[in-house]
C-alpha atoms as an extended CHARMM CRD file, in Angstrom:
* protein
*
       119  EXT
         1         1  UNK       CA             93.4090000000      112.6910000000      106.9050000000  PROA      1               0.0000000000
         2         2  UNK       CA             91.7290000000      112.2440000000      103.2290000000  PROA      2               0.0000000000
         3         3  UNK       CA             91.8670000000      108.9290000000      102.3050000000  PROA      3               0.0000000000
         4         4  UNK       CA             89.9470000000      106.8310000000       99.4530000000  PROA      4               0.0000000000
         5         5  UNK       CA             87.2800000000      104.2000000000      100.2070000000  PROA      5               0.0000000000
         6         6  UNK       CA             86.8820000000      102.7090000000       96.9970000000  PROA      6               0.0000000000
         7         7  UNK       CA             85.7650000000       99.2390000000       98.5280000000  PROA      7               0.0000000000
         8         8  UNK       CA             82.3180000000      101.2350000000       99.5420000000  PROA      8               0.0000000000
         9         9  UNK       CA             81.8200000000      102.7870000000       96.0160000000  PROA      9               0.0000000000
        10        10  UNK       CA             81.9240000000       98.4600000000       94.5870000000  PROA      10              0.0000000000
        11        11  UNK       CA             79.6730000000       96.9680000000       97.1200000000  PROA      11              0.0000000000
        12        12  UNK       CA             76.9730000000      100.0780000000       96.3470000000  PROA      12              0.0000000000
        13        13  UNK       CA             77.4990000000       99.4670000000       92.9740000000  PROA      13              0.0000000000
        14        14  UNK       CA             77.2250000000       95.5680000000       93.3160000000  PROA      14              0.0000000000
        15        15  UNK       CA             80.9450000000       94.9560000000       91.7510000000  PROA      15              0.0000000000
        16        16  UNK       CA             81.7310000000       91.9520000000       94.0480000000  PROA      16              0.0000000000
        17        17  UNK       CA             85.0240000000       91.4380000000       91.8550000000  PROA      17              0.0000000000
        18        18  UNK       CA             86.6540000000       94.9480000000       91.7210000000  PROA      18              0.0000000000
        19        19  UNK       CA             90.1370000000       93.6430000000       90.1960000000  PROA      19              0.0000000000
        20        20  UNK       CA             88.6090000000       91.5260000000       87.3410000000  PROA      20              0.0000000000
        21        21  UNK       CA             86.1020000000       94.7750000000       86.3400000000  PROA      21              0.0000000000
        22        22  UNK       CA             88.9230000000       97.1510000000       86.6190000000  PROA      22              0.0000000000
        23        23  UNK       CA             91.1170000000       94.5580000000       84.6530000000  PROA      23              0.0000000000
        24        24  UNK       CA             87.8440000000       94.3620000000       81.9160000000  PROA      24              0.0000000000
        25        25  UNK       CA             88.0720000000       98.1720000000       82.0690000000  PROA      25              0.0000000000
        26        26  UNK       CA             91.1190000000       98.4340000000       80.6800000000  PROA      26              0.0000000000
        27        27  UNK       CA             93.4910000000       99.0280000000       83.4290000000  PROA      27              0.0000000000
        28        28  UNK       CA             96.3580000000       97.3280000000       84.8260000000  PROA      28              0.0000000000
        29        29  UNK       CA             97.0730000000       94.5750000000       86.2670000000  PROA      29              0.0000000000
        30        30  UNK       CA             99.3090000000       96.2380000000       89.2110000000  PROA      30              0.0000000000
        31        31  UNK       CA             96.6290000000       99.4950000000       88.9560000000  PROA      31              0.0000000000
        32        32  UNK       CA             93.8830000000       97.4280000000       89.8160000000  PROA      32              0.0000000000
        33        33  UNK       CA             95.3660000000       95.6130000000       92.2530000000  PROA      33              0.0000000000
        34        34  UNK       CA             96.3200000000       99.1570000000       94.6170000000  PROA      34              0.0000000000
        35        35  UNK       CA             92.3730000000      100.2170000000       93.8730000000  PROA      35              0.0000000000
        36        36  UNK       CA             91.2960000000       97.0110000000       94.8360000000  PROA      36              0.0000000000
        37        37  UNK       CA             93.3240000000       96.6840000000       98.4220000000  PROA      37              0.0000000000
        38        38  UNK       CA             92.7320000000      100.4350000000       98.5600000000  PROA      38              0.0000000000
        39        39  UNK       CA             96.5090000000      101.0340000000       98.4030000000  PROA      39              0.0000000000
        40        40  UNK       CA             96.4320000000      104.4490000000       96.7180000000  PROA      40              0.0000000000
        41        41  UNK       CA             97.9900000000      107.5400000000       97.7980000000  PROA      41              0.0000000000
        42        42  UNK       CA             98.0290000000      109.6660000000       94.2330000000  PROA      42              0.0000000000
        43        43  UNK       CA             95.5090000000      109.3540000000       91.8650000000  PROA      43              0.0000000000
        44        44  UNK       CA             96.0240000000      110.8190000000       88.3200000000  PROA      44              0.0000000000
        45        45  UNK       CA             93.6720000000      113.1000000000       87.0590000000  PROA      45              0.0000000000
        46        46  UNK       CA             92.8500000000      111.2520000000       84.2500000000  PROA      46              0.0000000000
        47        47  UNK       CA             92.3020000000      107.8950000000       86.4390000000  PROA      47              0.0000000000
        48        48  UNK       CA             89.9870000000      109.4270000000       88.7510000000  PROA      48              0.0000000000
        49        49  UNK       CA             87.7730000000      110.6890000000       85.8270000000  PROA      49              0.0000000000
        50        50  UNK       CA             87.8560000000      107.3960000000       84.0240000000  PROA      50              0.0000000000
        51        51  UNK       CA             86.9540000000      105.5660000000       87.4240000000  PROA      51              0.0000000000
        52        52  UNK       CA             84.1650000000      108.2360000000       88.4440000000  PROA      52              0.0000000000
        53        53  UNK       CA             82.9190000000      107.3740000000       84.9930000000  PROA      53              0.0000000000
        54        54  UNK       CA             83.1400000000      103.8360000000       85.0560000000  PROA      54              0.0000000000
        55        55  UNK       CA             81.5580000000      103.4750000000       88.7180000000  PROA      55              0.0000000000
        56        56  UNK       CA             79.1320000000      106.3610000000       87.9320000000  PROA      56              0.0000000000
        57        57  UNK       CA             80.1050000000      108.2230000000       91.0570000000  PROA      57              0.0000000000
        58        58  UNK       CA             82.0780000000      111.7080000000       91.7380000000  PROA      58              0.0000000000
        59        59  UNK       CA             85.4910000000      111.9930000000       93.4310000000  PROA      59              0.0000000000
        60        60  UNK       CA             83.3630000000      113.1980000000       96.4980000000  PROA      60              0.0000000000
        61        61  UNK       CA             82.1360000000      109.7760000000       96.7980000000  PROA      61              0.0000000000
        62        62  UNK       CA             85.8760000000      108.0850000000       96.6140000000  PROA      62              0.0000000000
        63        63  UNK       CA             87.0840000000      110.2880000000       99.3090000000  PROA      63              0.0000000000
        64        64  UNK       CA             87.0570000000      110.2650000000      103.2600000000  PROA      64              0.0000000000
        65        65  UNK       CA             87.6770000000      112.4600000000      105.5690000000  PROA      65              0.0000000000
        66        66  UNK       CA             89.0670000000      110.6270000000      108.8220000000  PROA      66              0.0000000000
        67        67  UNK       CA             90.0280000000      113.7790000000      111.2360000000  PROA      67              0.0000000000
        68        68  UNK       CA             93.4910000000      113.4610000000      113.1450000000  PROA      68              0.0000000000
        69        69  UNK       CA             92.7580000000      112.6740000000      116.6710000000  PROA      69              0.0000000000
        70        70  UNK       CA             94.2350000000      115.9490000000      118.0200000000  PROA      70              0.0000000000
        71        71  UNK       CA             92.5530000000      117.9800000000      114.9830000000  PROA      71              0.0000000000
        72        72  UNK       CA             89.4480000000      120.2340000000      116.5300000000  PROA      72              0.0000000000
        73        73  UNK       CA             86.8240000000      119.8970000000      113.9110000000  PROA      73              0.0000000000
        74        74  UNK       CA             83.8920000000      122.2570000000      113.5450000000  PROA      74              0.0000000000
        75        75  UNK       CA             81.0260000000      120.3920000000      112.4310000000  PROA      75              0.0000000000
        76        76  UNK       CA             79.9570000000      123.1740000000      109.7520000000  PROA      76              0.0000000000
        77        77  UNK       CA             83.4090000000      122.6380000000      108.5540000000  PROA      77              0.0000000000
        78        78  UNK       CA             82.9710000000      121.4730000000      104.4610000000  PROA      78              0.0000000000
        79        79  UNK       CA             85.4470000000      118.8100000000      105.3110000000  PROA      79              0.0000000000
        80        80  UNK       CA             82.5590000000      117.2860000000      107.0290000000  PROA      80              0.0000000000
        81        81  UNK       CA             80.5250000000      116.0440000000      104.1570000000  PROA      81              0.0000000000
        82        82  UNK       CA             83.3950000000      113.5060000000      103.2990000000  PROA      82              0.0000000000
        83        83  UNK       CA             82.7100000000      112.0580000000      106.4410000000  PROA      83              0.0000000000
        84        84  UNK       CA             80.9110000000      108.9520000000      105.3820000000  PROA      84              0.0000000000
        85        85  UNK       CA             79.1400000000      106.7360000000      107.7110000000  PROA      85              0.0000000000
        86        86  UNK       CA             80.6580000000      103.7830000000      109.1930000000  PROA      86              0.0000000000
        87        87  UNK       CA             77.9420000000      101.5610000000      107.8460000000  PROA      87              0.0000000000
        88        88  UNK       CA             78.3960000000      100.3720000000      104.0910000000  PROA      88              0.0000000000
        89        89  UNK       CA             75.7410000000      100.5860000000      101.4530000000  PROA      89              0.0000000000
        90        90  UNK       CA             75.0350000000       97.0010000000      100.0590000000  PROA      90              0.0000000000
        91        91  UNK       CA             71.9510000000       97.6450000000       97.9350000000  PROA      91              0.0000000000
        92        92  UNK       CA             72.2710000000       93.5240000000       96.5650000000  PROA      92              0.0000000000
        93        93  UNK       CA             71.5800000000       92.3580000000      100.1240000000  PROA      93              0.0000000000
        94        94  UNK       CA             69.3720000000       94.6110000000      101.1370000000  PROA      94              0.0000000000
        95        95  UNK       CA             67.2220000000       94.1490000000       97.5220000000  PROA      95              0.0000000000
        96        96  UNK       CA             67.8190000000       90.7920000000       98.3870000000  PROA      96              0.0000000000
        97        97  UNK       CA             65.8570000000       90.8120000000      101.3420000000  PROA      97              0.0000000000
        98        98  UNK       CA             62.9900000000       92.3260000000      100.3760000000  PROA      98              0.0000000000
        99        99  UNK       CA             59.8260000000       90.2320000000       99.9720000000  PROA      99              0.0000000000
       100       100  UNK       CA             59.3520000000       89.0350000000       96.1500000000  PROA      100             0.0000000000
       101       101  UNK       CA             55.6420000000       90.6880000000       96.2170000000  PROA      101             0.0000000000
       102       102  UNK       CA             57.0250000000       94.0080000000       97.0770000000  PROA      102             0.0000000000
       103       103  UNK       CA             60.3660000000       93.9930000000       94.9220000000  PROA      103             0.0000000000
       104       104  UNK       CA             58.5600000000       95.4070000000       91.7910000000  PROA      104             0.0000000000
       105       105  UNK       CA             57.1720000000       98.8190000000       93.5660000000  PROA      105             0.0000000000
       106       106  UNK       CA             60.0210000000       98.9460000000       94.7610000000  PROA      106             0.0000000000
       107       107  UNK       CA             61.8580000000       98.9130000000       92.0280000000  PROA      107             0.0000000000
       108       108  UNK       CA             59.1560000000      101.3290000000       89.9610000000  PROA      108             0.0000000000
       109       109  UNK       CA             60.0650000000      104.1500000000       93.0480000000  PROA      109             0.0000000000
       110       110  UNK       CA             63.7560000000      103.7990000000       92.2090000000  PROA      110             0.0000000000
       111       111  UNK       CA             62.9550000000      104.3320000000       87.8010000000  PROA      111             0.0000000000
       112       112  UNK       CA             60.8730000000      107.3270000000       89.6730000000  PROA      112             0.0000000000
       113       113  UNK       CA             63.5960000000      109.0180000000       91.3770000000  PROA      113             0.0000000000
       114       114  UNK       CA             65.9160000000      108.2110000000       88.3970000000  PROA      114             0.0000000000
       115       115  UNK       CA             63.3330000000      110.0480000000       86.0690000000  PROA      115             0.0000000000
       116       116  UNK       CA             63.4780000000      112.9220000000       88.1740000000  PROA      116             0.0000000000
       117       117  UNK       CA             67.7040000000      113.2700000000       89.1240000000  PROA      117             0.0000000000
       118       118  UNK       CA             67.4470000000      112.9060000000       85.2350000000  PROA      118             0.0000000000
       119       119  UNK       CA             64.5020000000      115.5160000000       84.2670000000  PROA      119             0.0000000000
């Protein structure tokens, strides 16, 4: 079954409050509240751009793919790269664990690999 995970999209992005910076964004009140307890079913179109934009991701990073129990899966299937792993991306915890002396290379490989997804 596809299902959204938008909770793993705001802790990658460091968006602790996701209903206040979807309210902030412009959306509403009962709209950010479904996003926020991950209560959607349909998306619009136009909503899933204007989040994508906001949260600088794709749709490919909102989705899931959780396979039905009795579904054979293939793992070359494409359905597999929206299997994400069960382990959530919190870059602000892990940055914050990093010793102080080594934050700042750190932080000059990531404008490095920016330059170059940009160039």
């Amino acid at each position: 079954m596809l299902k959204y995970n938008f909770k793993r999209v705001f802790r990658a992005r460091g968006i602790d409050r996701p209903f206040t910076f979807l309210k902030k964004a412009g959306f509403s009140d009962n709209f950010a509240s479904k996003i926020n307890n991950n209560r959607v079913y349909r998306l619009d179109l136009k909503d899933l751009e204007r989040l994508c934009f906001l949260l600088r991701c794709t749709p490919h990073d909102l989705l899931e793919w959780h396979p039905e129990p009795s579904m054979e899966t293939v793992d070359t299937h494409p359905l597999e790269k929206l299997r994400k792993s069960t382990k959530d991306t919190d870059l602000i915890k892990t940055i914050s664990a990093i010793p102080l002396e080594q934050v700042q290379r750190i932080e000059n490989l990531i404008k490095e690999e920016i330059k170059s997804l940009e160039g």
